[in-house]
Amino acid sequence: MKLALITGGSKGLGKALVQLYLDLGWEVREFSRSGVGPNHVPCDFADAVQSSTVLQQTFTELSSGAWTDVVLINNVGTLDPIGPLELTDSVSWPKHVQINISSCVSATGLFLQLFSTRAARRLIVNISSGAASTPYHGWSLYCASKAALEALTRCVALEQKEQPNPTKVIAIRPGVIDTQMQSTIRSQDPEHFKEKAKFVQLKSEQLLLSPRDAAHKVHAIIVASPKSGEVYDVRSA
Ligand SMILES: NC(=O)c1ccc[n+]([C@@H]2O[C@H](COP(=O)([O-])OP(=O)(O)OC[C@H]3O[C@@H](n4cnc5c(N)ncnc54)[C@H](OP(=O)(O)O)[C@@H]3O)[C@@H](O)[C@H]2O)c1
C-alpha cells in the first residue's frame, strides 16, 4: 500500500499530481479549500491553527497504516501579494508567509514526527520555483518564500542523514505551467509586475507546460532515485 499526501491538490499542478497518483493506484489525500471528492481534506493554509490541526489529525490517523511508500508533496503556493512590497497590503504579508512557508514547515515537521517510526520508504517533495534564485520585481515575498523552502529542504535533509531510517527531502522547480497562477500573472498591471509581457508571450507562444505534463515531469524526478537535499528543475532533468 502506498500513500501520497498532497497540499493544494484542488487545482493546477496539485490536481494533476493527485490524478497521477490515483492512476498509479496510490491512496491519496489532498489538502485545500475547494477540493471535492473522497480524497479531499478541507484545509485553509492561511489559518495556522486550523491547518496544523487538520494535518496533525489526518497524519495521525494515516500513520498506523501498513504503507510501503509514503510521499508528502508540499505543493500549496500563492503569489499574492504581487507588487513592490511597500505598495502591497501589510495584512497580506504574514498570510503569504503562512501559506508558502509556515504550512510547509508544519506539514514537514508533523510528517517527520508521525511517520518516521514507520518502515515505509518516505519522501518529502517541496514544490519550488526558479524564483527561489532569480529576483523578480514585484515578487519579493514569492521569491523569498521559495528560497526559504529550498533552504528548509537542504537543512532537513542534512538532519535526516543522521537518522537510522532517514526521510528523503527534495525540492523541485516545476517549470512554467498553464494554471490559475499564470492567469493571475498575465492579469497584473505592468506597474505592479514589470515582467508581465514575458509571461504573456510565453502563453501566446504556447510555451507553458500543461499541468498534466508538469506532473509527469515532477514524478519522473521522484522515481529516478533523487538525492536527498537536492533542488531539481524539470527543465534540466
Ligand atoms: N504555475 C507555474 O507556472 C508555477 C511555476 C513555478 C512554480 N509553481 C509552484 O507550483 C505550485 C502549484 O502552483 P499552481 O500553478 O498549480 O497554482 P494554482 O493553480 O494557483 O493552485 C494552487 C493550489 O494551492 C491551493 N491553495 C492556495 N491557497 C490555499 C490556502 N490558503 N489553503 C489551502 N490551499 C490553498 C489551491 O487550492 P484552493 O484554492 O482550493 O484552496 C490550489 O489547489 C505552487 O507552489 C507554485 O508556487 C508554479
PDB file of C-alpha atoms and ligand atoms in Angstrom:
ATOM      1  CA  MET A   1       0.000   0.000   0.000  1.00  0.00           C
ATOM      2  CA  LYS A   2       1.271   3.433  -0.976  1.00  0.00           C
ATOM      3  CA  LEU A   3       0.172   6.831   0.281  1.00  0.00           C
ATOM      4  CA  ALA A   4       0.509  10.306  -1.281  1.00  0.00           C
ATOM      5  CA  LEU A   5      -0.243  13.427   0.797  1.00  0.00           C
ATOM      6  CA  ILE A   6      -0.528  16.495  -1.454  1.00  0.00           C
ATOM      7  CA  THR A   7      -1.135  20.086  -0.335  1.00  0.00           C
ATOM      8  CA  GLY A   8      -3.007  22.370  -2.733  1.00  0.00           C
ATOM      9  CA  GLY A   9      -4.364  19.448  -4.734  1.00  0.00           C
ATOM     10  CA  SER A  10      -7.626  21.033  -5.919  1.00  0.00           C
ATOM     11  CA  LYS A  11      -6.251  22.911  -8.925  1.00  0.00           C
ATOM     12  CA  GLY A  12      -3.321  23.239 -11.272  1.00  0.00           C
ATOM     13  CA  LEU A  13      -0.200  21.169 -10.689  1.00  0.00           C
ATOM     14  CA  GLY A  14      -1.504  19.724  -7.402  1.00  0.00           C
ATOM     15  CA  LYS A  15      -4.693  18.448  -9.040  1.00  0.00           C
ATOM     16  CA  ALA A  16      -2.669  16.797 -11.823  1.00  0.00           C
ATOM     17  CA  LEU A  17      -0.397  15.156  -9.234  1.00  0.00           C
ATOM     18  CA  VAL A  18      -3.448  13.850  -7.357  1.00  0.00           C
ATOM     19  CA  GLN A  19      -4.740  12.289 -10.598  1.00  0.00           C
ATOM     20  CA  LEU A  20      -1.333  10.826 -11.462  1.00  0.00           C
ATOM     21  CA  TYR A  21      -1.027   9.091  -8.071  1.00  0.00           C
ATOM     22  CA  LEU A  22      -4.647   7.852  -8.199  1.00  0.00           C
ATOM     23  CA  ASP A  23      -3.968   6.410 -11.674  1.00  0.00           C
ATOM     24  CA  LEU A  24      -0.953   4.602 -10.206  1.00  0.00           C
ATOM     25  CA  GLY A  25      -3.214   3.024  -7.570  1.00  0.00           C
ATOM     26  CA  TRP A  26      -1.929   5.001  -4.573  1.00  0.00           C
ATOM     27  CA  GLU A  27      -4.098   6.089  -1.653  1.00  0.00           C
ATOM     28  CA  VAL A  28      -4.232   9.904  -1.873  1.00  0.00           C
ATOM     29  CA  ARG A  29      -5.200  12.780   0.410  1.00  0.00           C
ATOM     30  CA  GLU A  30      -5.219  16.347  -0.887  1.00  0.00           C
ATOM     31  CA  PHE A  31      -5.454  19.381   1.383  1.00  0.00           C
ATOM     32  CA  SER A  32      -7.067  22.575   0.053  1.00  0.00           C
ATOM     33  CA  ARG A  33     -10.068  24.873   0.445  1.00  0.00           C
ATOM     34  CA  SER A  34     -12.062  23.998  -2.671  1.00  0.00           C
ATOM     35  CA  GLY A  35     -11.280  20.364  -3.443  1.00  0.00           C
ATOM     36  CA  VAL A  36     -14.024  17.769  -3.746  1.00  0.00           C
ATOM     37  CA  GLY A  37     -14.415  14.014  -3.507  1.00  0.00           C
ATOM     38  CA  PRO A  38     -13.232  11.227  -1.236  1.00  0.00           C
ATOM     39  CA  ASN A  39      -9.549  12.244  -1.277  1.00  0.00           C
ATOM     40  CA  HIS A  40     -10.202  15.848  -0.292  1.00  0.00           C
ATOM     41  CA  VAL A  41      -9.352  17.128   3.185  1.00  0.00           C
ATOM     42  CA  PRO A  42     -10.706  20.674   3.789  1.00  0.00           C
ATOM     43  CA  CYS A  43      -7.836  22.856   4.912  1.00  0.00           C
ATOM     44  CA  ASP A  44      -7.042  26.572   4.809  1.00  0.00           C
ATOM     45  CA  PHE A  45      -3.281  27.027   4.979  1.00  0.00           C
ATOM     46  CA  ALA A  46      -3.731  30.754   5.663  1.00  0.00           C
ATOM     47  CA  ASP A  47      -5.049  29.692   9.074  1.00  0.00           C
ATOM     48  CA  ALA A  48      -2.068  28.396  11.073  1.00  0.00           C
ATOM     49  CA  VAL A  49      -4.061  26.764  13.850  1.00  0.00           C
ATOM     50  CA  GLN A  50      -6.784  25.168  11.710  1.00  0.00           C
ATOM     51  CA  SER A  51      -4.379  23.815   9.081  1.00  0.00           C
ATOM     52  CA  SER A  52      -1.930  22.459  11.635  1.00  0.00           C
ATOM     53  CA  THR A  53      -4.767  20.698  13.481  1.00  0.00           C
ATOM     54  CA  VAL A  54      -6.080  19.184  10.240  1.00  0.00           C
ATOM     55  CA  LEU A  55      -2.616  17.971   9.219  1.00  0.00           C
ATOM     56  CA  GLN A  56      -1.946  16.508  12.657  1.00  0.00           C
ATOM     57  CA  GLN A  57      -5.289  14.680  12.791  1.00  0.00           C
ATOM     58  CA  THR A  58      -5.032  13.323   9.253  1.00  0.00           C
ATOM     59  CA  PHE A  59      -1.385  12.264   9.548  1.00  0.00           C
ATOM     60  CA  THR A  60      -2.072  10.625  12.924  1.00  0.00           C
ATOM     61  CA  GLU A  61      -4.992   8.626  11.512  1.00  0.00           C
ATOM     62  CA  LEU A  62      -2.987   7.518   8.483  1.00  0.00           C
ATOM     63  CA  SER A  63       0.360   6.872  10.158  1.00  0.00           C
ATOM     64  CA  SER A  64      -0.666   3.475  11.530  1.00  0.00           C
ATOM     65  CA  GLY A  65      -1.330   2.120   8.005  1.00  0.00           C
ATOM     66  CA  ALA A  66       0.854  -0.650   6.592  1.00  0.00           C
ATOM     67  CA  TRP A  67       2.394   1.611   3.923  1.00  0.00           C
ATOM     68  CA  THR A  68       5.406   0.580   1.882  1.00  0.00           C
ATOM     69  CA  ASP A  69       5.818   4.103   0.482  1.00  0.00           C
ATOM     70  CA  VAL A  70       4.649   7.473   1.746  1.00  0.00           C
ATOM     71  CA  VAL A  71       5.210  10.725  -0.134  1.00  0.00           C
ATOM     72  CA  LEU A  72       4.366  14.226   1.088  1.00  0.00           C
ATOM     73  CA  ILE A  73       4.222  16.858  -1.664  1.00  0.00           C
ATOM     74  CA  ASN A  74       4.250  20.423  -0.334  1.00  0.00           C
ATOM     75  CA  ASN A  75       2.687  21.963  -3.434  1.00  0.00           C
ATOM     76  CA  VAL A  76       0.460  24.705  -1.982  1.00  0.00           C
ATOM     77  CA  GLY A  77       1.557  28.161  -3.052  1.00  0.00           C
ATOM     78  CA  THR A  78       0.358  31.661  -3.760  1.00  0.00           C
ATOM     79  CA  LEU A  79       1.846  34.705  -5.499  1.00  0.00           C
ATOM     80  CA  ASP A  80      -0.261  37.205  -3.561  1.00  0.00           C
ATOM     81  CA  PRO A  81       0.551  39.957  -2.922  1.00  0.00           C
ATOM     82  CA  ILE A  82       2.116  40.944  -6.261  1.00  0.00           C
ATOM     83  CA  GLY A  83       3.756  44.348  -6.463  1.00  0.00           C
ATOM     84  CA  PRO A  84       6.562  46.324  -4.875  1.00  0.00           C
ATOM     85  CA  LEU A  85       6.431  45.368  -1.208  1.00  0.00           C
ATOM     86  CA  GLU A  86       5.659  48.864   0.106  1.00  0.00           C
ATOM     87  CA  LEU A  87       2.662  49.194  -2.235  1.00  0.00           C
ATOM     88  CA  THR A  88       1.010  45.983  -1.038  1.00  0.00           C
ATOM     89  CA  ASP A  89      -1.332  45.471   1.905  1.00  0.00           C
ATOM     90  CA  SER A  90       0.544  44.723   5.125  1.00  0.00           C
ATOM     91  CA  VAL A  91      -2.182  42.265   6.144  1.00  0.00           C
ATOM     92  CA  SER A  92      -1.247  40.071   3.178  1.00  0.00           C
ATOM     93  CA  TRP A  93       2.440  39.693   4.202  1.00  0.00           C
ATOM     94  CA  PRO A  94       2.090  37.234   7.104  1.00  0.00           C
ATOM     95  CA  LYS A  95      -0.646  35.422   5.144  1.00  0.00           C
ATOM     96  CA  HIS A  96       1.760  34.808   2.261  1.00  0.00           C
ATOM     97  CA  VAL A  97       4.470  33.548   4.626  1.00  0.00           C
ATOM     98  CA  GLN A  98       1.925  31.299   6.343  1.00  0.00           C
ATOM     99  CA  ILE A  99       0.719  29.716   3.072  1.00  0.00           C
ATOM    100  CA  ASN A 100       4.047  29.415   1.257  1.00  0.00           C
ATOM    101  CA  ILE A 101       6.411  28.582   4.096  1.00  0.00           C
ATOM    102  CA  SER A 102       4.851  28.012   7.515  1.00  0.00           C
ATOM    103  CA  SER A 103       2.398  25.465   6.089  1.00  0.00           C
ATOM    104  CA  CYS A 104       5.330  23.507   4.592  1.00  0.00           C
ATOM    105  CA  VAL A 105       7.203  23.667   7.891  1.00  0.00           C
ATOM    106  CA  SER A 106       4.127  22.278   9.690  1.00  0.00           C
ATOM    107  CA  ALA A 107       3.460  19.555   7.133  1.00  0.00           C
ATOM    108  CA  THR A 108       7.146  18.563   7.043  1.00  0.00           C
ATOM    109  CA  GLY A 109       7.619  18.586  10.825  1.00  0.00           C
ATOM    110  CA  LEU A 110       4.416  16.682  11.532  1.00  0.00           C
ATOM    111  CA  PHE A 111       5.213  14.191   8.778  1.00  0.00           C
ATOM    112  CA  LEU A 112       8.634  13.536  10.339  1.00  0.00           C
ATOM    113  CA  GLN A 113       7.122  13.227  13.822  1.00  0.00           C
ATOM    114  CA  LEU A 114       4.294  10.918  12.838  1.00  0.00           C
ATOM    115  CA  PHE A 115       5.692   8.754  10.038  1.00  0.00           C
ATOM    116  CA  SER A 116       9.391   8.390  10.936  1.00  0.00           C
ATOM    117  CA  THR A 117       8.979   5.308  13.082  1.00  0.00           C
ATOM    118  CA  ARG A 118       7.398   3.503  10.135  1.00  0.00           C
ATOM    119  CA  ALA A 119       9.376   1.130   7.951  1.00  0.00           C
ATOM    120  CA  ALA A 120       7.917   2.728   4.811  1.00  0.00           C
ATOM    121  CA  ARG A 121      10.131   4.478   2.249  1.00  0.00           C
ATOM    122  CA  ARG A 122       9.414   8.147   2.925  1.00  0.00           C
ATOM    123  CA  LEU A 123       9.919  11.166   0.677  1.00  0.00           C
ATOM    124  CA  ILE A 124       9.085  14.846   1.074  1.00  0.00           C
ATOM    125  CA  VAL A 125       8.895  16.904  -2.131  1.00  0.00           C
ATOM    126  CA  ASN A 126       8.818  20.683  -1.856  1.00  0.00           C
ATOM    127  CA  ILE A 127       7.484  22.391  -4.976  1.00  0.00           C
ATOM    128  CA  SER A 128       9.727  25.398  -5.528  1.00  0.00           C
ATOM    129  CA  SER A 129      10.299  27.784  -8.417  1.00  0.00           C
ATOM    130  CA  GLY A 130      13.095  29.384 -10.403  1.00  0.00           C
ATOM    131  CA  ALA A 131      12.056  32.477  -8.421  1.00  0.00           C
ATOM    132  CA  ALA A 132      13.978  30.987  -5.480  1.00  0.00           C
ATOM    133  CA  SER A 133      17.219  32.110  -7.113  1.00  0.00           C
ATOM    134  CA  THR A 134      16.101  34.770  -9.633  1.00  0.00           C
ATOM    135  CA  PRO A 135      14.771  38.055  -8.275  1.00  0.00           C
ATOM    136  CA  TYR A 136      11.585  39.356  -9.934  1.00  0.00           C
ATOM    137  CA  HIS A 137      10.374  42.943  -9.500  1.00  0.00           C
ATOM    138  CA  GLY A 138       7.012  42.638  -7.701  1.00  0.00           C
ATOM    139  CA  TRP A 139       7.559  39.129  -6.334  1.00  0.00           C
ATOM    140  CA  SER A 140       9.629  39.882  -3.239  1.00  0.00           C
ATOM    141  CA  LEU A 141       7.594  37.641  -0.944  1.00  0.00           C
ATOM    142  CA  TYR A 142       7.247  34.838  -3.505  1.00  0.00           C
ATOM    143  CA  CYS A 143      10.992  34.789  -4.268  1.00  0.00           C
ATOM    144  CA  ALA A 144      11.788  34.901  -0.532  1.00  0.00           C
ATOM    145  CA  SER A 145       9.364  32.104   0.329  1.00  0.00           C
ATOM    146  CA  LYS A 146      10.648  29.786  -2.422  1.00  0.00           C
ATOM    147  CA  ALA A 147      14.269  30.469  -1.372  1.00  0.00           C
ATOM    148  CA  ALA A 148      13.270  29.634   2.212  1.00  0.00           C
ATOM    149  CA  LEU A 149      11.611  26.431   1.038  1.00  0.00           C
ATOM    150  CA  GLU A 150      14.819  25.336  -0.695  1.00  0.00           C
ATOM    151  CA  ALA A 151      16.855  26.149   2.438  1.00  0.00           C
ATOM    152  CA  LEU A 152      14.391  24.118   4.504  1.00  0.00           C
ATOM    153  CA  THR A 153      14.860  21.233   2.068  1.00  0.00           C
ATOM    154  CA  ARG A 154      18.660  21.266   2.411  1.00  0.00           C
ATOM    155  CA  CYS A 155      18.657  21.581   6.200  1.00  0.00           C
ATOM    156  CA  VAL A 156      16.047  18.914   6.920  1.00  0.00           C
ATOM    157  CA  ALA A 157      17.853  16.551   4.531  1.00  0.00           C
ATOM    158  CA  LEU A 158      21.088  17.164   6.468  1.00  0.00           C
ATOM    159  CA  GLU A 159      19.340  16.440   9.770  1.00  0.00           C
ATOM    160  CA  GLN A 160      17.688  13.316   8.386  1.00  0.00           C
ATOM    161  CA  LYS A 161      21.055  11.920   7.275  1.00  0.00           C
ATOM    162  CA  GLU A 162      21.781  11.121  10.928  1.00  0.00           C
ATOM    163  CA  GLN A 163      18.640   9.047  11.333  1.00  0.00           C
ATOM    164  CA  PRO A 164      18.779   5.244  11.055  1.00  0.00           C
ATOM    165  CA  ASN A 165      15.926   5.248   8.500  1.00  0.00           C
ATOM    166  CA  PRO A 166      16.023   8.766   7.052  1.00  0.00           C
ATOM    167  CA  THR A 167      13.222  10.504   5.232  1.00  0.00           C
ATOM    168  CA  LYS A 168      14.422  11.848   1.877  1.00  0.00           C
ATOM    169  CA  VAL A 169      13.685  15.521   1.213  1.00  0.00           C
ATOM    170  CA  ILE A 170      13.993  17.179  -2.195  1.00  0.00           C
ATOM    171  CA  ALA A 171      12.789  20.364  -3.881  1.00  0.00           C
ATOM    172  CA  ILE A 172      11.559  20.507  -7.472  1.00  0.00           C
ATOM    173  CA  ARG A 173      11.154  23.559  -9.679  1.00  0.00           C
ATOM    174  CA  PRO A 174       8.262  22.507 -11.930  1.00  0.00           C
ATOM    175  CA  GLY A 175       8.697  24.880 -14.904  1.00  0.00           C
ATOM    176  CA  VAL A 176       6.135  27.391 -16.158  1.00  0.00           C
ATOM    177  CA  ILE A 177       2.705  25.762 -16.058  1.00  0.00           C
ATOM    178  CA  ASP A 178      -0.627  26.788 -17.557  1.00  0.00           C
ATOM    179  CA  THR A 179      -2.566  27.221 -14.292  1.00  0.00           C
ATOM    180  CA  GLN A 180      -4.583  29.837 -12.437  1.00  0.00           C
ATOM    181  CA  MET A 181      -1.299  31.197 -11.079  1.00  0.00           C
ATOM    182  CA  GLN A 182      -0.167  32.080 -14.626  1.00  0.00           C
ATOM    183  CA  SER A 183      -3.562  33.705 -15.419  1.00  0.00           C
ATOM    184  CA  THR A 184      -3.086  35.845 -12.322  1.00  0.00           C
ATOM    185  CA  ILE A 185       0.369  36.902 -13.564  1.00  0.00           C
ATOM    186  CA  ARG A 186      -0.983  37.842 -17.003  1.00  0.00           C
ATOM    187  CA  SER A 187      -3.778  39.930 -15.452  1.00  0.00           C
ATOM    188  CA  GLN A 188      -1.391  42.172 -13.489  1.00  0.00           C
ATOM    189  CA  ASP A 189      -0.924  45.880 -14.025  1.00  0.00           C
ATOM    190  CA  PRO A 190       2.598  46.126 -15.564  1.00  0.00           C
ATOM    191  CA  GLU A 191       3.340  48.825 -12.964  1.00  0.00           C
ATOM    192  CA  HIS A 192       2.964  46.158 -10.302  1.00  0.00           C
ATOM    193  CA  PHE A 193       4.656  43.364 -12.206  1.00  0.00           C
ATOM    194  CA  LYS A 194       7.206  44.600 -14.706  1.00  0.00           C
ATOM    195  CA  GLU A 195       7.806  41.201 -16.345  1.00  0.00           C
ATOM    196  CA  LYS A 196       4.177  40.654 -17.294  1.00  0.00           C
ATOM    197  CA  ALA A 197       4.972  40.885 -21.044  1.00  0.00           C
ATOM    198  CA  LYS A 198       7.386  37.933 -20.811  1.00  0.00           C
ATOM    199  CA  PHE A 199       4.681  35.701 -19.331  1.00  0.00           C
ATOM    200  CA  VAL A 200       2.048  36.916 -21.830  1.00  0.00           C
ATOM    201  CA  GLN A 201       4.478  35.963 -24.597  1.00  0.00           C
ATOM    202  CA  LEU A 202       5.161  32.503 -23.117  1.00  0.00           C
ATOM    203  CA  LYS A 203       1.400  31.863 -23.182  1.00  0.00           C
ATOM    204  CA  SER A 204       0.877  33.224 -26.700  1.00  0.00           C
ATOM    205  CA  GLU A 205       3.773  31.104 -27.995  1.00  0.00           C
ATOM    206  CA  GLN A 206       2.265  28.069 -26.232  1.00  0.00           C
ATOM    207  CA  LEU A 207       5.405  27.540 -24.184  1.00  0.00           C
ATOM    208  CA  LEU A 208       3.584  26.724 -20.936  1.00  0.00           C
ATOM    209  CA  LEU A 209       3.551  23.146 -19.701  1.00  0.00           C
ATOM    210  CA  SER A 210       0.130  21.609 -19.189  1.00  0.00           C
ATOM    211  CA  PRO A 211      -0.449  20.686 -15.531  1.00  0.00           C
ATOM    212  CA  ARG A 212      -0.506  17.024 -16.590  1.00  0.00           C
ATOM    213  CA  ASP A 213       2.864  17.216 -18.365  1.00  0.00           C
ATOM    214  CA  ALA A 214       4.378  19.118 -15.438  1.00  0.00           C
ATOM    215  CA  ALA A 215       3.069  16.480 -13.009  1.00  0.00           C
ATOM    216  CA  HIS A 216       4.639  13.721 -15.117  1.00  0.00           C
ATOM    217  CA  LYS A 217       7.966  15.566 -15.183  1.00  0.00           C
ATOM    218  CA  VAL A 218       7.840  16.024 -11.401  1.00  0.00           C
ATOM    219  CA  HIS A 219       7.030  12.337 -10.989  1.00  0.00           C
ATOM    220  CA  ALA A 220       9.895  11.324 -13.297  1.00  0.00           C
ATOM    221  CA  ILE A 221      12.304  13.087 -10.919  1.00  0.00           C
ATOM    222  CA  ILE A 222      10.677  11.445  -7.878  1.00  0.00           C
ATOM    223  CA  VAL A 223      11.118   7.929  -9.253  1.00  0.00           C
ATOM    224  CA  ALA A 224      14.677   8.446 -10.525  1.00  0.00           C
ATOM    225  CA  SER A 225      16.318   7.958  -7.090  1.00  0.00           C
ATOM    226  CA  PRO A 226      16.794  11.670  -6.358  1.00  0.00           C
ATOM    227  CA  LYS A 227      19.486  12.691  -3.891  1.00  0.00           C
ATOM    228  CA  SER A 228      18.170  13.997  -0.569  1.00  0.00           C
ATOM    229  CA  GLY A 229      18.751  17.734  -0.075  1.00  0.00           C
ATOM    230  CA  GLU A 230      18.965  18.475  -3.812  1.00  0.00           C
ATOM    231  CA  VAL A 231      16.941  21.007  -5.766  1.00  0.00           C
ATOM    232  CA  TYR A 232      15.830  19.676  -9.155  1.00  0.00           C
ATOM    233  CA  ASP A 233      14.434  21.612 -12.112  1.00  0.00           C
ATOM    234  CA  VAL A 234      12.141  19.832 -14.593  1.00  0.00           C
ATOM    235  CA  ARG A 235      13.747  21.937 -17.344  1.00  0.00           C
ATOM    236  CA  SER A 236      17.148  20.388 -16.771  1.00  0.00           C
ATOM    237  CA  ALA A 237      16.091  16.910 -15.573  1.00  0.00           C
TER     238      ALA A 237
HETATM  239  N1  LIG B   1       2.218  27.750 -12.423  1.00  0.00           N
HETATM  240  C1  LIG B   1       3.514  27.970 -12.584  1.00  0.00           C
HETATM  241  O1  LIG B   1       3.966  28.422 -13.648  1.00  0.00           O
HETATM  242  C2  LIG B   1       4.482  27.635 -11.475  1.00  0.00           C
HETATM  243  C3  LIG B   1       5.847  27.823 -11.706  1.00  0.00           C
HETATM  244  C4  LIG B   1       6.764  27.512 -10.706  1.00  0.00           C
HETATM  245  C5  LIG B   1       6.312  27.015  -9.504  1.00  0.00           C
HETATM  246  N2  LIG B   1       4.979  26.841  -9.288  1.00  0.00           N
HETATM  247  C6  LIG B   1       4.559  26.307  -7.982  1.00  0.00           C
HETATM  248  O2  LIG B   1       3.748  25.163  -8.184  1.00  0.00           O
HETATM  249  C7  LIG B   1       2.797  25.045  -7.111  1.00  0.00           C
HETATM  250  C8  LIG B   1       1.399  24.906  -7.695  1.00  0.00           C
HETATM  251  O3  LIG B   1       1.122  26.066  -8.469  1.00  0.00           O
HETATM  252  P1  LIG B   1      -0.127  26.156  -9.460  1.00  0.00           P
HETATM  253  O4  LIG B   1       0.318  26.997 -10.595  1.00  0.00           O
HETATM  254  O5  LIG B   1      -0.706  24.812  -9.695  1.00  0.00           O
HETATM  255  O6  LIG B   1      -1.111  27.043  -8.559  1.00  0.00           O
HETATM  256  P2  LIG B   1      -2.694  27.199  -8.613  1.00  0.00           P
HETATM  257  O7  LIG B   1      -3.273  26.696  -9.876  1.00  0.00           O
HETATM  258  O8  LIG B   1      -2.936  28.610  -8.197  1.00  0.00           O
HETATM  259  O9  LIG B   1      -3.167  26.194  -7.434  1.00  0.00           O
HETATM  260  C9  LIG B   1      -2.793  26.477  -6.126  1.00  0.00           C
HETATM  261  C10 LIG B   1      -3.271  25.366  -5.210  1.00  0.00           C
HETATM  262  O10 LIG B   1      -2.964  25.790  -3.872  1.00  0.00           O
HETATM  263  C11 LIG B   1      -4.157  25.793  -3.106  1.00  0.00           C
HETATM  264  N3  LIG B   1      -4.184  26.894  -2.145  1.00  0.00           N
HETATM  265  C12 LIG B   1      -3.888  28.190  -2.353  1.00  0.00           C
HETATM  266  N4  LIG B   1      -4.103  28.896  -1.221  1.00  0.00           N
HETATM  267  C13 LIG B   1      -4.527  27.996  -0.285  1.00  0.00           C
HETATM  268  C14 LIG B   1      -4.915  28.102   1.068  1.00  0.00           C
HETATM  269  N5  LIG B   1      -4.953  29.277   1.714  1.00  0.00           N
HETATM  270  N6  LIG B   1      -5.287  26.977   1.734  1.00  0.00           N
HETATM  271  C15 LIG B   1      -5.296  25.777   1.097  1.00  0.00           C
HETATM  272  N7  LIG B   1      -4.931  25.621  -0.186  1.00  0.00           N
HETATM  273  C16 LIG B   1      -4.563  26.730  -0.874  1.00  0.00           C
HETATM  274  C17 LIG B   1      -5.291  25.944  -4.100  1.00  0.00           C
HETATM  275  O11 LIG B   1      -6.459  25.339  -3.571  1.00  0.00           O
HETATM  276  P3  LIG B   1      -7.772  26.102  -3.072  1.00  0.00           P
HETATM  277  O12 LIG B   1      -7.889  27.394  -3.800  1.00  0.00           O
HETATM  278  O13 LIG B   1      -8.858  25.110  -3.345  1.00  0.00           O
HETATM  279  O14 LIG B   1      -7.574  26.289  -1.596  1.00  0.00           O
HETATM  280  C18 LIG B   1      -4.763  25.138  -5.293  1.00  0.00           C
HETATM  281  O15 LIG B   1      -5.066  23.786  -5.132  1.00  0.00           O
HETATM  282  C19 LIG B   1       2.983  26.306  -6.241  1.00  0.00           C
HETATM  283  O16 LIG B   1       3.793  26.009  -5.130  1.00  0.00           O
HETATM  284  C20 LIG B   1       3.692  27.266  -7.179  1.00  0.00           C
HETATM  285  O17 LIG B   1       4.448  28.234  -6.464  1.00  0.00           O
HETATM  286  C21 LIG B   1       4.054  27.130 -10.245  1.00  0.00           C
END
